mmCIF file of N, CA, C and O in Angstrom:
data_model
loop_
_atom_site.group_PDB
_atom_site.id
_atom_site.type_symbol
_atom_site.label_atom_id
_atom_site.label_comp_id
_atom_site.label_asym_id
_atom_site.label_seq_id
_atom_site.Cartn_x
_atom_site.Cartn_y
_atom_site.Cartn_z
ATOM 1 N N UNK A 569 122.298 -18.929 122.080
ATOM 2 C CA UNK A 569 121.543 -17.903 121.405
ATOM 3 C C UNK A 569 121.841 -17.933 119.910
ATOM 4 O O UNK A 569 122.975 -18.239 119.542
ATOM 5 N N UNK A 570 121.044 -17.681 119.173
ATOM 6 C CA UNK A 570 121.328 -18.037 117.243
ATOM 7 C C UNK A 570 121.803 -16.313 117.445
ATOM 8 O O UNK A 570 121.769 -15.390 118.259
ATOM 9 N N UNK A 571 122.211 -16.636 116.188
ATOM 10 C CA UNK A 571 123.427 -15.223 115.645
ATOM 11 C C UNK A 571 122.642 -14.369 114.941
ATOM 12 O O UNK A 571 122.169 -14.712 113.857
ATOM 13 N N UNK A 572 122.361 -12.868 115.607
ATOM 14 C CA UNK A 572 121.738 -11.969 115.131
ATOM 15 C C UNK A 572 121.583 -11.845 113.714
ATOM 16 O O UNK A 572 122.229 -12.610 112.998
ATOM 17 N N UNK A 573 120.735 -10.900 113.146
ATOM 18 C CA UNK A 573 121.171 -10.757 111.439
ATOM 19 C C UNK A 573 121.337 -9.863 111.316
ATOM 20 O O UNK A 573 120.761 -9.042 112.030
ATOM 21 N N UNK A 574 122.341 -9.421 110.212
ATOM 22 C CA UNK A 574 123.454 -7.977 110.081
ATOM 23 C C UNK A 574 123.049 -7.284 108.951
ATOM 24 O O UNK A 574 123.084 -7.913 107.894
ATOM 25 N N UNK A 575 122.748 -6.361 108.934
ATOM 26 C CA UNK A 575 122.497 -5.448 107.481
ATOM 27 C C UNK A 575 123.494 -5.632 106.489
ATOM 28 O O UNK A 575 124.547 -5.765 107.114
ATOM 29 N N UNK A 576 123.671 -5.692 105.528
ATOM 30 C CA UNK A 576 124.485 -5.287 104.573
ATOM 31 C C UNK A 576 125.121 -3.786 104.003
ATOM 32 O O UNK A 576 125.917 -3.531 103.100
ATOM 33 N N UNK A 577 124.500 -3.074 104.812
ATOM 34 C CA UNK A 577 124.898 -1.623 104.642
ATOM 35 C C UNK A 577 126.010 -1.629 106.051
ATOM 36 O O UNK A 577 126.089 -2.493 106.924
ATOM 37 N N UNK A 578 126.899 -0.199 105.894
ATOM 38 C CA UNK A 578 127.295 0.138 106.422
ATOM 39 C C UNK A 578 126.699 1.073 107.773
ATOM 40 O O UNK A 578 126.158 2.150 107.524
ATOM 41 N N UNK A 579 126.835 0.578 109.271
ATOM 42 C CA UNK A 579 126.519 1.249 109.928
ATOM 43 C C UNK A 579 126.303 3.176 109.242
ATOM 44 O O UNK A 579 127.077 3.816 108.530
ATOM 45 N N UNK A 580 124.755 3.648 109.929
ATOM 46 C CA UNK A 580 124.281 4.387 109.514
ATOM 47 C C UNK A 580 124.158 4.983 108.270
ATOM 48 O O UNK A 580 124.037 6.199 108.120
ATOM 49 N N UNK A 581 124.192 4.001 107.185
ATOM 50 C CA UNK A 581 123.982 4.562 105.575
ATOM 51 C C UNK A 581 122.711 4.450 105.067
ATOM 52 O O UNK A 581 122.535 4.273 103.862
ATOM 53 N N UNK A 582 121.623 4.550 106.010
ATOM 54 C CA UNK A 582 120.622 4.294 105.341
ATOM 55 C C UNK A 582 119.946 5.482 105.575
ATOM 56 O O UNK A 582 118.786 5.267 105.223
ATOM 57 N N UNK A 583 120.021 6.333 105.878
ATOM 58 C CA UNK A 583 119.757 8.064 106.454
ATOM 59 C C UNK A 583 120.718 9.065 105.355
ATOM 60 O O UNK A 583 120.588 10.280 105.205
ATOM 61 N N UNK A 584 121.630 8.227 104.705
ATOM 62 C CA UNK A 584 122.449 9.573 103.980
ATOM 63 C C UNK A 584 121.790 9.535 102.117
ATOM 64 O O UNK A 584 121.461 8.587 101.403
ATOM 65 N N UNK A 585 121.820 10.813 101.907
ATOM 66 C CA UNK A 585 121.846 11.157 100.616
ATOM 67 C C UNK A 585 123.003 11.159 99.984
ATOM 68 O O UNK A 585 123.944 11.929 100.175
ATOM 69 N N UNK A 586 122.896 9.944 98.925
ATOM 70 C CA UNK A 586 124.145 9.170 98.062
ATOM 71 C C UNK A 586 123.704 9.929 96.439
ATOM 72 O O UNK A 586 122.730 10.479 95.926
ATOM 73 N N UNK A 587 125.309 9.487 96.025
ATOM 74 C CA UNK A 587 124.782 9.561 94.618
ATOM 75 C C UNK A 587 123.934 9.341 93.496
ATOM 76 O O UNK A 587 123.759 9.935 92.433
ATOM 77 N N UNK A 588 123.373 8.139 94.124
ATOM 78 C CA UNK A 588 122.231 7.489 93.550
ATOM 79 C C UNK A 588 121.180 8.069 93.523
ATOM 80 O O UNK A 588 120.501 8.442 92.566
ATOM 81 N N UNK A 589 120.929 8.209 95.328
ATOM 82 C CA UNK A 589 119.667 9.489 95.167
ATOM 83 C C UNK A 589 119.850 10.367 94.342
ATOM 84 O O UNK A 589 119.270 10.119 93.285
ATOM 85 N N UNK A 590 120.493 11.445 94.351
ATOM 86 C CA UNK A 590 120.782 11.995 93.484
ATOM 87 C C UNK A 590 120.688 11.896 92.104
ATOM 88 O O UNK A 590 120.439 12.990 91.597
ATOM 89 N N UNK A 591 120.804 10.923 91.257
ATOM 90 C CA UNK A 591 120.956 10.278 90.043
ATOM 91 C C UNK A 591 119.119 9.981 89.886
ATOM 92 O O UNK A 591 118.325 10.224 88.978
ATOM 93 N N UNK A 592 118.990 9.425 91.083
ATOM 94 C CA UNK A 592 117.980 9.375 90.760
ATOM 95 C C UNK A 592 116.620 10.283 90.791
ATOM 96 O O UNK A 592 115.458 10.048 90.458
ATOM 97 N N UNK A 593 117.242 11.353 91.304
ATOM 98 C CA UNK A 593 116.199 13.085 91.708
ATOM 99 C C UNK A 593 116.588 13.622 90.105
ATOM 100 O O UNK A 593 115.783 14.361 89.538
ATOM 101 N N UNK A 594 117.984 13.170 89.344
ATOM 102 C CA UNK A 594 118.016 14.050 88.344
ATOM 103 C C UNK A 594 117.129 13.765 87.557
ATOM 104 O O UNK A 594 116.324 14.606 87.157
ATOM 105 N N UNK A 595 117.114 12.127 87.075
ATOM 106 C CA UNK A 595 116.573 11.390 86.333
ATOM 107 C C UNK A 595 114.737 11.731 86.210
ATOM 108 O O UNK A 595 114.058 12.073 85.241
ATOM 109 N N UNK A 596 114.417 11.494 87.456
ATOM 110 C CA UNK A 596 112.664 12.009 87.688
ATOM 111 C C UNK A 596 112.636 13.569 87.126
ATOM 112 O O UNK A 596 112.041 13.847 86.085
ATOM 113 N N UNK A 597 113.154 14.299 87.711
ATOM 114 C CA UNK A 597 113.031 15.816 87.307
ATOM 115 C C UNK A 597 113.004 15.997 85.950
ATOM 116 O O UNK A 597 112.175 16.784 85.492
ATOM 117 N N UNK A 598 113.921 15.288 85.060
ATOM 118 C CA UNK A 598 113.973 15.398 83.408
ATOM 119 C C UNK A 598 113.225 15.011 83.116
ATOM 120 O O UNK A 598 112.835 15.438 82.030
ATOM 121 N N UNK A 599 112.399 13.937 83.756
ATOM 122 C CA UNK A 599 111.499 13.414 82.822
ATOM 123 C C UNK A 599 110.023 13.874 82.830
ATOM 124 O O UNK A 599 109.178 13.924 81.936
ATOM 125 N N UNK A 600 110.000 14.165 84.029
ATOM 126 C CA UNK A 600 108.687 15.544 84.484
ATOM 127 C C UNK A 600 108.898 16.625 83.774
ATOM 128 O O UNK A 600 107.937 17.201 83.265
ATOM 129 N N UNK A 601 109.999 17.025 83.636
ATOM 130 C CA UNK A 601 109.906 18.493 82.965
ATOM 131 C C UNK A 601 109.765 18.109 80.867
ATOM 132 O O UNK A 601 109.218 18.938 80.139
ATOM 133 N N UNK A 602 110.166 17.214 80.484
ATOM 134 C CA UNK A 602 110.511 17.007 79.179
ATOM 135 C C UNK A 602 108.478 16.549 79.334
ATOM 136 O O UNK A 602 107.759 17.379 78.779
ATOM 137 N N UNK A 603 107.778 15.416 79.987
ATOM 138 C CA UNK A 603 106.765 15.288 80.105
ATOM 139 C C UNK A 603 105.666 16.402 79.911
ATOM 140 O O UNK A 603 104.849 16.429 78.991
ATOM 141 N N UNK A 604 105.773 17.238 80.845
ATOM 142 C CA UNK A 604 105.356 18.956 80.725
ATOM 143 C C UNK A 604 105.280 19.586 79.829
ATOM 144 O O UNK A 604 104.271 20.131 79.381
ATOM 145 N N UNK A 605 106.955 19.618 79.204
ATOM 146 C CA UNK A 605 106.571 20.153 77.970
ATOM 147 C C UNK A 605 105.992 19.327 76.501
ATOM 148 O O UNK A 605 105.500 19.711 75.440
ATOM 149 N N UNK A 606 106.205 18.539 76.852
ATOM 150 C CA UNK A 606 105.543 17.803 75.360
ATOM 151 C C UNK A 606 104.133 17.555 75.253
ATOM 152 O O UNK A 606 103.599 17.432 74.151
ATOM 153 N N UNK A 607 103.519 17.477 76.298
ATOM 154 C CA UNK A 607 102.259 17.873 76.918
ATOM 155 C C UNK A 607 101.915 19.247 76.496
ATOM 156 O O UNK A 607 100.713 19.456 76.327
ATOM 157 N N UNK A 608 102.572 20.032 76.334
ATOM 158 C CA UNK A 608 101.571 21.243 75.758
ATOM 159 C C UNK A 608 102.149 22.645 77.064
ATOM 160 O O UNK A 608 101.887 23.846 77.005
ATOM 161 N N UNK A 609 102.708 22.142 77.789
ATOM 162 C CA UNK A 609 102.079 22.903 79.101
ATOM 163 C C UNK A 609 103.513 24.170 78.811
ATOM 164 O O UNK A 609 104.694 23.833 78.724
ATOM 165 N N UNK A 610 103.078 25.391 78.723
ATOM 166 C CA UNK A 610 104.060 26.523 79.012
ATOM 167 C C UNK A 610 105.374 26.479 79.703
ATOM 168 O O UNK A 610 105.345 26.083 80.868
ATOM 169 N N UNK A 611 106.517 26.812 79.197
ATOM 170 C CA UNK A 611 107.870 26.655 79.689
ATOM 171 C C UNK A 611 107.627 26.995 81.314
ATOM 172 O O UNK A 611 107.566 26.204 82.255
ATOM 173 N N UNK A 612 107.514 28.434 81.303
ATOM 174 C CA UNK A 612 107.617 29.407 82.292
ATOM 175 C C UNK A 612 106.667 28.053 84.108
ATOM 176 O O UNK A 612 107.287 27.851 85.152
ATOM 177 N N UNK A 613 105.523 27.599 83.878
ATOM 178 C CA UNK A 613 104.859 26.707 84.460
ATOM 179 C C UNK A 613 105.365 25.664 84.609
ATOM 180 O O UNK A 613 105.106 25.250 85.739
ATOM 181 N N UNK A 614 106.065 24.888 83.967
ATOM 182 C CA UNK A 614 107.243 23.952 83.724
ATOM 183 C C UNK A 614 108.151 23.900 85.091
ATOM 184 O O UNK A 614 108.283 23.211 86.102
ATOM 185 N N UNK A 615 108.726 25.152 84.426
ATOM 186 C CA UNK A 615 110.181 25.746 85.493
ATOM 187 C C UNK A 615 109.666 25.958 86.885
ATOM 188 O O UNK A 615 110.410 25.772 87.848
ATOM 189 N N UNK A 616 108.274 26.384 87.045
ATOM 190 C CA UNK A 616 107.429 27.045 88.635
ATOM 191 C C UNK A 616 107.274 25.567 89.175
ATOM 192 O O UNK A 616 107.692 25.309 90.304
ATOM 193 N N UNK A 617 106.746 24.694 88.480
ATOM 194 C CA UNK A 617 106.488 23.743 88.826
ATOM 195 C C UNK A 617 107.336 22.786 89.535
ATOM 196 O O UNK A 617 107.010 22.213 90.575
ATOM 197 N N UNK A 618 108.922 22.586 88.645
ATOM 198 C CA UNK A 618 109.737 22.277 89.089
ATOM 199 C C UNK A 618 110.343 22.622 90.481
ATOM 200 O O UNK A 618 110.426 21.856 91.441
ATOM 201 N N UNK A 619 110.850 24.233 90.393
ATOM 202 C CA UNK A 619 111.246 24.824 91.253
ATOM 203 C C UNK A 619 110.162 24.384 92.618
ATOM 204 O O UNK A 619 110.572 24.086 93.740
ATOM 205 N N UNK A 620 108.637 24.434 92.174
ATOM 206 C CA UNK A 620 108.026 23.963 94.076
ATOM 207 C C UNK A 620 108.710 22.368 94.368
ATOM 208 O O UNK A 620 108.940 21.918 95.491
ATOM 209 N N UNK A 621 108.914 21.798 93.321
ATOM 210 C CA UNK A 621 108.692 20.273 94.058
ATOM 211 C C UNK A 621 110.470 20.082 94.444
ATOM 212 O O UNK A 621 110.873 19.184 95.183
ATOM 213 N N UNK A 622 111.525 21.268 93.682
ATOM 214 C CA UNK A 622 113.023 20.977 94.456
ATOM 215 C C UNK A 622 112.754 21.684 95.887
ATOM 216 O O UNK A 622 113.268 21.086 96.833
ATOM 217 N N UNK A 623 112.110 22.730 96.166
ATOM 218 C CA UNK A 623 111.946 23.830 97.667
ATOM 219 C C UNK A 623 111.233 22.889 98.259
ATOM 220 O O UNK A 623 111.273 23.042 99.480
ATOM 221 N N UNK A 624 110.463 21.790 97.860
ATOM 222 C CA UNK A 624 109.527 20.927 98.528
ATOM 223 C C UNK A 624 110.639 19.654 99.543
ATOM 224 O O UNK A 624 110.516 19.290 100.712
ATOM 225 N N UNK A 625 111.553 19.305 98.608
ATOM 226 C CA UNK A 625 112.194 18.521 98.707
ATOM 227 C C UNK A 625 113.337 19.063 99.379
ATOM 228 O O UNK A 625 114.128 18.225 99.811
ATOM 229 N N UNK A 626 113.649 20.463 99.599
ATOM 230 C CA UNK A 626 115.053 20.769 100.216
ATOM 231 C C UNK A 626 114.463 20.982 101.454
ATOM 232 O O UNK A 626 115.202 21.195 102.415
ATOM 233 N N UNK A 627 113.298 20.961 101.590
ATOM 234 C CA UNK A 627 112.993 21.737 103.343
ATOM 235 C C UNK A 627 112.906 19.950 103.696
ATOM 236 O O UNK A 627 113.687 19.428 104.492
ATOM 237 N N UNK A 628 111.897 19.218 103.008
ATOM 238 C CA UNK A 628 111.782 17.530 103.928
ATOM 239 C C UNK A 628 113.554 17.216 104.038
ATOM 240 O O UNK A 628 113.977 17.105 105.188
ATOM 241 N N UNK A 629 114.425 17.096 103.063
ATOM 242 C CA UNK A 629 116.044 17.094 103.835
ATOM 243 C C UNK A 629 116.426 17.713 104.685
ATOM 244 O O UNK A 629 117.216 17.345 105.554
ATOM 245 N N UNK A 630 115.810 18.991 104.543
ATOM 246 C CA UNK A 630 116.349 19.710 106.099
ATOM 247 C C UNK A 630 115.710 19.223 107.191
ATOM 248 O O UNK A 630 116.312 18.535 108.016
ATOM 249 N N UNK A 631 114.533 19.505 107.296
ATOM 250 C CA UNK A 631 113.766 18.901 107.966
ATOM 251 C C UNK A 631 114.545 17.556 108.713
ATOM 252 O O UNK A 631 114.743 17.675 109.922
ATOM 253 N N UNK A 632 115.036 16.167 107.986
ATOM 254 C CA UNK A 632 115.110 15.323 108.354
ATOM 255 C C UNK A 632 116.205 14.822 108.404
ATOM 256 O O UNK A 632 116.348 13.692 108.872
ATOM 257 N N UNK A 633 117.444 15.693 107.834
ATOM 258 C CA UNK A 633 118.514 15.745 108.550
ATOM 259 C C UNK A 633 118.838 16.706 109.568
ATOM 260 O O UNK A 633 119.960 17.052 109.940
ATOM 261 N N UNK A 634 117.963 17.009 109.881
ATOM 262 C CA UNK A 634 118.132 18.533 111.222
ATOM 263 C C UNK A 634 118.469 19.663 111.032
ATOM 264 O O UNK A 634 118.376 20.619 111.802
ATOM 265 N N UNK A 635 119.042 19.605 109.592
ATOM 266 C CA UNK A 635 118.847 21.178 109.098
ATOM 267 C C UNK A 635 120.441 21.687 109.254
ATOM 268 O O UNK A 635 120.906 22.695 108.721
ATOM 269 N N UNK A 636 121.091 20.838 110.029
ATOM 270 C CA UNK A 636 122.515 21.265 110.446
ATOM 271 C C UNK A 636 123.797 21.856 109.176
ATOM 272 O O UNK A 636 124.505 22.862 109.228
ATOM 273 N N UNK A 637 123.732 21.016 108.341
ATOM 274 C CA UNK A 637 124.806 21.053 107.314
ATOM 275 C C UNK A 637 124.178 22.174 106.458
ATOM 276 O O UNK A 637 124.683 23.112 105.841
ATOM 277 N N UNK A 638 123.169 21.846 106.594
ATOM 278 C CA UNK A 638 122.622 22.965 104.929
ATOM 279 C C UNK A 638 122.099 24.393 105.849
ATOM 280 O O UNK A 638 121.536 25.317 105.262
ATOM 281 N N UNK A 639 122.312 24.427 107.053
ATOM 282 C CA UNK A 639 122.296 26.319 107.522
ATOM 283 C C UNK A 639 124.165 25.945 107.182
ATOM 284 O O UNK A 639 124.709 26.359 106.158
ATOM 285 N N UNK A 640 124.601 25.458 107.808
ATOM 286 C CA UNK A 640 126.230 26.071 107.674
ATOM 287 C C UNK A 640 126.545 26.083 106.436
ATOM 288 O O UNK A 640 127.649 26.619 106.336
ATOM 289 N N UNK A 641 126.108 25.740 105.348
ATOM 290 C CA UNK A 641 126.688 25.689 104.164
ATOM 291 C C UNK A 641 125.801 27.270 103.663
ATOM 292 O O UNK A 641 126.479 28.092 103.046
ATOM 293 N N UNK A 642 124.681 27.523 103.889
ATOM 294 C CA UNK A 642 123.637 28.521 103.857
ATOM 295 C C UNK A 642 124.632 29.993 104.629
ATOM 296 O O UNK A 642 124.901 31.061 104.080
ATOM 297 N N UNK A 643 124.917 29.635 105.736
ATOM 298 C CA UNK A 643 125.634 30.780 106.577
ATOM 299 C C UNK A 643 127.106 31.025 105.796
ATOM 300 O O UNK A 643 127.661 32.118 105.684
ATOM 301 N N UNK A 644 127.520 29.943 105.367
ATOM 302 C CA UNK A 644 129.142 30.298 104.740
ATOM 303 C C UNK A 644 128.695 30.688 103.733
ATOM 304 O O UNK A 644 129.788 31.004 103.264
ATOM 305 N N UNK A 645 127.754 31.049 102.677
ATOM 306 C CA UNK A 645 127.563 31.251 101.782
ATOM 307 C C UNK A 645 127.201 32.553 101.876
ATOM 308 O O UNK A 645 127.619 33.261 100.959
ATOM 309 N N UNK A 646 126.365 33.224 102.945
ATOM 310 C CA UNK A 646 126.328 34.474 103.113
ATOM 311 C C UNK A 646 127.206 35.161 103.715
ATOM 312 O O UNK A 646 127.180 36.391 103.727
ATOM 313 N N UNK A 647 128.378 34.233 104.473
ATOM 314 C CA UNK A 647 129.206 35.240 105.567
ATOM 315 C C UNK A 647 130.093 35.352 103.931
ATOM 316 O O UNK A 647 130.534 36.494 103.801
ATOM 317 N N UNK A 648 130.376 34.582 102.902
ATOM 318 C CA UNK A 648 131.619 34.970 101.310
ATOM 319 C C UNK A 648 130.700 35.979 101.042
ATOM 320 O O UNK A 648 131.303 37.031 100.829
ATOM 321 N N UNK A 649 129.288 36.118 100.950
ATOM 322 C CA UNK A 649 129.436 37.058 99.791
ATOM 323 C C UNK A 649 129.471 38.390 100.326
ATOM 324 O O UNK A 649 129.702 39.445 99.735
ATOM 325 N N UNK A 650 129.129 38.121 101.898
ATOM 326 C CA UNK A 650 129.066 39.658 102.335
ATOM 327 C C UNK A 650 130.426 40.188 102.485
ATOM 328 O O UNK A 650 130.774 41.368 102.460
ATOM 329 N N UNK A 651 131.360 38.816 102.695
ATOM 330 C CA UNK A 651 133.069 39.833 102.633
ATOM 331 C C UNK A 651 133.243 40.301 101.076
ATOM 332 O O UNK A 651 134.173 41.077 100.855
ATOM 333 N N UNK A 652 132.592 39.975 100.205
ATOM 334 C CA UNK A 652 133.072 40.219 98.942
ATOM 335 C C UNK A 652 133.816 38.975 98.048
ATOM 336 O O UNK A 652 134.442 38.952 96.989
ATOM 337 N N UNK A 653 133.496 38.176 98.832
ATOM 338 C CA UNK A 653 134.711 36.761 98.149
ATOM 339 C C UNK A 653 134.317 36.287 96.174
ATOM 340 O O UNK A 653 134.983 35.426 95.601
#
């Protein structure tokens, strides 16, 4: 039998959100928003605009990581503030 072929990634790293992504969500966002405004277009519309396409983007991660980490991080965040932390 010839010898399978092996990814170069590390078992299951192709499903996780890395720094890069990241780097690279910052990178797009600045340049949409600096775009926007030099364009003419109102701060306040800018910022709305932004804000749909990060809520756009935090529900497809939830969504498609199952939602697991970001309720518990969501739930610890409400069980601190309701003790007062």
């Amino acid at each position: 039998m010839p010898p399978t072929a092996r990814s170069c990634e590390p078992d299951g790293a192709a499903g996780r959100f890395g720094p890069t992504h990241a780097l690279i969500l910052l990178i797009a966002f600045l340049s949409l928003g600096c775009s926007l405004f030099l364009a003419g277009t109102e701060l306040q519309t800018v910022f709305a605009l932004l804000s749909g396409c990060g809520a756009i983007g935090a529900a497809t991660l939830t969504a498609a990581g199952g939602g697991r980490r970001l309720m518990a991080v969501l739930i610890e965040t409400a069980v601190r503030s309701g003790a007062g932390r």
